[in-house]
Amino acid sequence: MRSTAHRSLIAGTIFALATTLPAGVAHAAIDPSPDFQQAPLPDQFTILKVGSRGIEVHNVKKRLRDLGFTPGNLSFTYDSALRMTVWAFQKANGLRPVDRIDLPTWQALLRPRRIRPLVGYGGPERTEIDLRRRLLTVWKGGKPVLVTHISTGARRSYCEKGHCGFADTPVGDYWVGARVPGWSTGILGSMFYSVYFNGGIAVHGSTLVPRFPASHGCVRVPLHNAVPIYRLLQPGDPVYVRRPEVRAERRPEARPERRRRIPRARPPEAPRDSPGHSSPSHSSGSSAGRKNHR
């Protein structure tokens, strides 16, 4: 009973946040406030997954949109666009990307992590590509306005249709160059609303954006994010590609134990032959010696 009530409270608070936040709010740590209108609470916490339908799905989409994670249309169906948007949100919040909205994801929706820049000198208008987490973030006015899941270079050699090379998305500082609207077809496949930033490497929409690096070097984004990114990225805008190291959890260093000083044992006194000292006295001395060793 207590677990069900706790789940209902979390889900209900998310619904309240989703229905009261203004559109366009950048991704930031948002604390729940009693000023939010209370939405109807579900009977129990619901795990949402691809194919789920209902008001919960609709409110999750609104919440993600307001946090800068564009889920496509605000329908009542958990579709493929929401699936990849949830991946992006989970990765940005330190969660493993899964095909469902479970309790950790509900909790992250309630208290999301703040998006932090990959570079400190990037400027207010820029795009950052995180190769490790496979996330692309567009910054405008110093705020993250669009965060999306991506698939980048597979980092392997390939030979396709007589064209050979090494599939990689190089780390570096670049600038937006040519922009090609609509579908375009090259030697290695089709691209949707391409934005070139490093020679023949572009950010473009694709029908295949898996959870692992799979491209020939380009940055694939879900189709529903291709047009918004195309409109946001203008010629000359900086693009920063990084592969951040995994931050190890910092644990307090263990203090070395102080070495205890063990008193040296005194050797038992030799028996005295003088009158008044008998063997019991020598036995007592041995006992004292053993005591000092403890």
Short mmCIF file of C-alpha atoms in Angstrom, two decimals:
data_model
loop_
_atom_site.label_atom_id
_atom_site.label_comp_id
_atom_site.label_asym_id
_atom_site.label_seq_id
_atom_site.Cartn_x
_atom_site.Cartn_y
_atom_site.Cartn_z
CA MET A 1 0.00 0.00 0.00
CA ARG A 2 2.80 2.40 0.92
CA SER A 3 4.67 1.64 -2.33
CA THR A 4 1.55 2.23 -4.41
CA ALA A 5 0.92 5.55 -2.73
CA HIS A 6 4.51 6.60 -3.30
CA ARG A 7 4.30 5.72 -7.00
CA SER A 8 1.03 7.57 -7.36
CA LEU A 9 2.53 10.67 -5.77
CA ILE A 10 5.49 10.66 -8.17
CA ALA A 11 3.35 10.15 -11.27
CA GLY A 12 0.81 12.72 -10.12
CA THR A 13 3.46 15.35 -9.50
CA ILE A 14 4.88 14.77 -12.98
CA PHE A 15 1.42 15.32 -14.46
CA ALA A 16 1.07 18.55 -12.51
CA LEU A 17 4.45 19.77 -13.72
CA ALA A 18 3.67 18.86 -17.31
CA THR A 19 0.38 20.75 -17.34
CA THR A 20 1.66 23.93 -15.72
CA LEU A 21 5.17 24.61 -17.03
CA PRO A 22 5.31 27.17 -19.84
CA ALA A 23 6.53 25.99 -23.22
CA GLY A 24 10.17 26.60 -24.13
CA VAL A 25 11.65 26.19 -20.66
CA ALA A 26 15.28 25.10 -21.00
CA HIS A 27 16.44 21.91 -19.33
CA ALA A 28 17.28 22.71 -15.73
CA ALA A 29 16.84 21.44 -12.22
CA ILE A 30 13.22 22.26 -11.36
CA ASP A 31 11.91 21.85 -7.85
CA PRO A 32 8.28 20.94 -7.33
CA SER A 33 6.19 23.77 -5.95
CA PRO A 34 2.84 23.82 -4.15
CA ASP A 35 1.76 26.46 -6.67
CA PHE A 36 1.43 23.78 -9.37
CA GLN A 37 -2.12 22.75 -10.00
CA GLN A 38 -2.83 19.27 -8.72
CA ALA A 39 -3.63 16.82 -11.52
CA PRO A 40 -5.71 13.69 -10.97
CA LEU A 41 -3.61 10.89 -9.52
CA PRO A 42 -3.61 7.48 -11.25
CA ASP A 43 -4.61 4.44 -9.23
CA GLN A 44 -1.04 3.16 -9.29
CA PHE A 45 2.34 3.85 -10.81
CA THR A 46 2.32 2.86 -14.50
CA ILE A 47 5.31 1.66 -16.52
CA LEU A 48 4.94 3.17 -20.00
CA LYS A 49 6.48 1.51 -23.05
CA VAL A 50 6.27 1.58 -26.83
CA GLY A 51 2.62 1.16 -27.80
CA SER A 52 1.22 2.58 -24.55
CA ARG A 53 -1.62 5.06 -24.98
CA GLY A 54 -3.30 7.58 -22.72
CA ILE A 55 -3.05 10.85 -20.87
CA GLU A 56 0.12 9.72 -19.09
CA VAL A 57 1.96 9.45 -22.42
CA HIS A 58 0.67 12.86 -23.52
CA ASN A 59 1.83 14.52 -20.31
CA VAL A 60 5.25 12.86 -20.49
CA LYS A 61 5.69 14.27 -24.00
CA LYS A 62 4.79 17.76 -22.78
CA ARG A 63 7.17 17.45 -19.86
CA LEU A 64 10.04 16.33 -22.11
CA ARG A 65 9.32 19.12 -24.58
CA ASP A 66 9.41 21.73 -21.83
CA LEU A 67 12.78 20.34 -20.66
CA GLY A 68 14.31 20.66 -24.14
CA PHE A 69 13.96 17.02 -25.23
CA THR A 70 11.83 17.23 -28.36
CA PRO A 71 9.44 14.22 -28.56
CA GLY A 72 7.78 15.09 -31.88
CA ASN A 73 4.01 15.46 -31.89
CA LEU A 74 2.14 15.62 -28.59
CA SER A 75 -0.08 12.64 -29.30
CA PHE A 76 -1.36 10.15 -26.75
CA THR A 77 0.70 7.26 -28.18
CA TYR A 78 4.15 6.07 -27.12
CA ASP A 79 5.67 6.08 -30.62
CA SER A 80 9.22 5.67 -31.98
CA ALA A 81 9.91 9.40 -31.64
CA LEU A 82 9.11 9.30 -27.92
CA ARG A 83 11.16 6.11 -27.60
CA MET A 84 14.35 7.85 -28.78
CA THR A 85 13.51 11.00 -26.85
CA VAL A 86 13.27 8.96 -23.65
CA TRP A 87 16.69 7.43 -24.46
CA ALA A 88 18.17 10.93 -24.67
CA PHE A 89 16.55 12.00 -21.40
CA GLN A 90 17.67 8.86 -19.59
CA LYS A 91 21.28 9.23 -20.78
CA ALA A 92 21.35 12.91 -19.85
CA ASN A 93 20.24 11.93 -16.34
CA GLY A 94 22.76 9.15 -15.82
CA LEU A 95 20.32 6.32 -16.50
CA ARG A 96 20.71 3.37 -18.84
CA PRO A 97 18.58 3.94 -21.97
CA VAL A 98 15.69 1.48 -21.94
CA ASP A 99 12.45 1.11 -23.90
CA ARG A 100 10.20 2.13 -21.06
CA ILE A 101 9.45 4.85 -18.56
CA ASP A 102 10.10 3.12 -15.26
CA LEU A 103 10.32 4.41 -11.71
CA PRO A 104 13.88 5.87 -12.04
CA THR A 105 12.78 7.71 -15.19
CA TRP A 106 9.66 9.09 -13.44
CA GLN A 107 11.88 10.31 -10.62
CA ALA A 108 14.26 11.96 -13.10
CA LEU A 109 11.31 13.67 -14.80
CA LEU A 110 10.39 15.09 -11.42
CA ARG A 111 13.92 16.28 -10.61
CA PRO A 112 16.03 16.32 -13.80
CA ARG A 113 19.74 16.93 -13.85
CA ARG A 114 21.02 20.23 -15.14
CA ILE A 115 22.61 20.03 -18.59
CA ARG A 116 26.21 21.18 -18.34
CA PRO A 117 28.36 22.33 -21.29
CA LEU A 118 31.12 20.12 -22.67
CA VAL A 119 33.40 23.12 -23.28
CA GLY A 120 33.74 26.21 -21.16
CA TYR A 121 34.60 28.56 -24.03
CA GLY A 122 31.81 27.53 -26.40
CA GLY A 123 29.87 30.77 -26.39
CA PRO A 124 26.10 31.25 -26.17
CA GLU A 125 25.32 29.93 -29.68
CA ARG A 126 26.81 26.50 -30.31
CA THR A 127 26.23 22.80 -30.81
CA GLU A 128 27.91 20.15 -28.67
CA ILE A 129 28.22 16.48 -29.63
CA ASP A 130 28.98 14.01 -26.85
CA LEU A 131 30.41 10.86 -28.47
CA ARG A 132 30.46 8.85 -25.25
CA ARG A 133 26.82 9.30 -24.29
CA ARG A 134 25.76 9.87 -27.92
CA LEU A 135 23.93 13.11 -27.22
CA LEU A 136 23.69 16.29 -29.27
CA THR A 137 22.82 19.56 -27.54
CA VAL A 138 21.99 22.83 -29.27
CA TRP A 139 22.66 25.94 -27.17
CA LYS A 140 20.98 29.27 -27.83
CA GLY A 141 21.45 32.31 -25.64
CA GLY A 142 23.59 30.21 -23.30
CA LYS A 143 20.76 27.73 -22.67
CA PRO A 144 20.24 24.19 -24.01
CA VAL A 145 17.16 24.33 -26.24
CA LEU A 146 17.32 20.93 -27.95
CA VAL A 147 18.82 17.67 -26.70
CA THR A 148 18.62 14.55 -28.83
CA HIS A 149 19.83 10.99 -29.04
CA ILE A 150 22.34 10.38 -31.86
CA SER A 151 24.37 7.61 -33.48
CA THR A 152 27.92 8.43 -34.59
CA GLY A 153 30.86 6.78 -36.36
CA ALA A 154 31.19 3.04 -35.73
CA ARG A 155 35.02 3.34 -35.49
CA ARG A 156 35.74 0.49 -37.86
CA SER A 157 37.01 0.02 -41.40
CA TYR A 158 34.46 -0.42 -44.18
CA CYS A 159 34.23 -0.95 -47.92
CA GLU A 160 30.84 -0.32 -49.51
CA LYS A 161 29.99 0.25 -53.17
CA GLY A 162 33.64 0.64 -54.04
CA HIS A 163 34.19 3.26 -51.35
CA CYS A 164 36.49 2.32 -48.46
CA GLY A 165 37.41 4.21 -45.31
CA PHE A 166 37.33 4.27 -41.53
CA ALA A 167 34.01 5.08 -39.88
CA ASP A 168 34.81 7.75 -37.31
CA THR A 169 33.43 11.05 -36.02
CA PRO A 170 36.60 12.98 -35.16
CA VAL A 171 36.89 15.01 -31.97
CA GLY A 172 37.53 18.70 -32.55
CA ASP A 173 36.23 22.25 -32.97
CA TYR A 174 34.29 22.89 -36.19
CA TRP A 175 31.82 25.29 -37.80
CA VAL A 176 28.55 24.85 -39.63
CA GLY A 177 29.04 24.94 -43.39
CA ALA A 178 26.70 23.84 -46.15
CA ARG A 179 23.09 22.98 -45.37
CA VAL A 180 21.03 20.74 -47.65
CA PRO A 181 17.24 20.64 -47.12
CA GLY A 182 15.08 17.59 -47.76
CA TRP A 183 16.41 14.17 -48.72
CA SER A 184 19.78 13.80 -50.42
CA THR A 185 21.45 10.57 -51.50
CA GLY A 186 25.19 10.01 -51.49
CA ILE A 187 27.56 7.09 -52.04
CA LEU A 188 26.93 5.71 -48.56
CA GLY A 189 23.20 6.30 -48.18
CA SER A 190 20.40 8.81 -47.83
CA MET A 191 20.35 11.81 -45.50
CA PHE A 192 17.49 14.05 -44.36
CA TYR A 193 18.07 17.80 -43.86
CA SER A 194 21.86 17.64 -43.68
CA VAL A 195 24.02 20.21 -41.88
CA TYR A 196 27.72 19.80 -42.74
CA PHE A 197 30.34 20.83 -40.19
CA ASN A 198 33.54 18.85 -40.96
CA GLY A 199 34.16 18.24 -44.65
CA GLY A 200 31.79 15.47 -45.72
CA ILE A 201 30.60 14.82 -42.16
CA ALA A 202 27.15 16.16 -41.36
CA VAL A 203 24.37 16.11 -38.81
CA HIS A 204 21.37 14.63 -40.60
CA GLY A 205 18.12 12.81 -40.03
CA SER A 206 18.02 9.07 -40.51
CA THR A 207 15.53 6.23 -40.31
CA LEU A 208 18.10 4.17 -38.39
CA VAL A 209 19.47 5.73 -35.19
CA PRO A 210 20.34 2.80 -32.89
CA ARG A 211 21.65 2.99 -29.34
CA PHE A 212 25.20 2.23 -30.53
CA PRO A 213 27.66 3.92 -32.96
CA ALA A 214 26.64 2.77 -36.44
CA SER A 215 27.32 5.53 -38.97
CA HIS A 216 30.16 6.02 -41.46
CA GLY A 217 31.14 9.17 -39.55
CA CYS A 218 28.10 11.41 -39.77
CA VAL A 219 25.93 12.27 -36.80
CA ARG A 220 22.54 10.61 -37.24
CA VAL A 221 19.54 12.13 -35.48
CA PRO A 222 15.93 10.90 -35.35
CA LEU A 223 13.84 12.11 -38.28
CA HIS A 224 11.57 14.26 -36.11
CA ASN A 225 14.59 16.28 -34.91
CA ALA A 226 16.22 16.80 -38.32
CA VAL A 227 14.18 19.86 -39.35
CA PRO A 228 14.37 21.65 -35.94
CA ILE A 229 18.17 21.15 -35.90
CA TYR A 230 18.42 22.34 -39.51
CA ARG A 231 16.62 25.55 -38.54
CA LEU A 232 18.65 26.11 -35.39
CA LEU A 233 22.14 25.53 -36.85
CA GLN A 234 23.21 28.46 -39.02
CA PRO A 235 26.36 28.79 -41.18
CA GLY A 236 29.33 29.79 -39.06
CA ASP A 237 27.92 28.46 -35.79
CA PRO A 238 30.53 26.51 -33.79
CA VAL A 239 30.22 22.75 -33.40
CA TYR A 240 32.23 21.02 -30.67
CA VAL A 241 32.75 17.27 -30.79
CA ARG A 242 34.05 15.65 -27.63
CA ARG A 243 34.51 12.20 -26.11
CA PRO A 244 34.40 12.91 -22.35
CA GLU A 245 36.01 10.46 -20.02
CA VAL A 246 33.85 8.49 -17.65
CA ARG A 247 33.84 10.26 -14.32
CA ALA A 248 34.65 7.81 -11.58
CA GLU A 249 32.58 8.11 -8.45
CA ARG A 250 34.57 9.98 -5.91
CA ARG A 251 34.88 8.13 -2.66
CA PRO A 252 36.46 9.40 0.54
CA GLU A 253 39.99 8.15 0.86
CA ALA A 254 40.50 5.63 3.61
CA ARG A 255 42.82 6.89 6.29
CA PRO A 256 45.75 4.61 7.03
CA GLU A 257 45.41 2.89 10.33
CA ARG A 258 47.69 4.16 13.01
CA ARG A 259 50.27 1.63 13.91
CA ARG A 260 49.81 0.58 17.45
CA ARG A 261 52.89 0.41 19.52
CA ILE A 262 53.15 -2.93 21.24
CA PRO A 263 55.19 -2.72 24.45
CA ARG A 264 58.21 -4.93 24.46
CA ALA A 265 57.97 -7.80 26.90
CA ARG A 266 60.38 -7.90 29.71
CA PRO A 267 62.25 -11.15 30.03
CA PRO A 268 61.36 -13.08 33.15
CA GLU A 269 63.65 -12.46 36.02
CA ALA A 270 66.14 -15.18 36.72
CA PRO A 271 65.51 -17.11 39.90
CA ARG A 272 67.52 -15.87 42.78
CA ASP A 273 69.34 -18.24 45.02
CA SER A 274 69.28 -15.83 47.85
CA PRO A 275 67.25 -16.72 50.88
CA GLY A 276 63.60 -15.55 50.84
CA HIS A 277 63.08 -16.14 47.06
CA SER A 278 61.66 -19.49 46.18
CA SER A 279 60.38 -21.03 42.95
CA PRO A 280 56.85 -19.54 43.27
CA SER A 281 58.44 -16.12 42.95
CA HIS A 282 60.02 -17.14 39.64
CA SER A 283 56.67 -18.47 38.41
CA SER A 284 55.07 -15.14 39.15
CA GLY A 285 57.70 -13.39 37.08
CA SER A 286 56.96 -15.62 34.06
CA SER A 287 53.27 -14.83 34.35
CA ALA A 288 54.01 -11.12 34.30
CA GLY A 289 56.08 -11.57 31.21
CA ARG A 290 53.23 -13.30 29.33
CA LYS A 291 50.85 -10.55 30.38
CA ASN A 292 53.01 -7.89 28.67
CA HIS A 293 52.71 -9.73 25.36
CA ARG A 294 48.93 -9.44 25.18
#
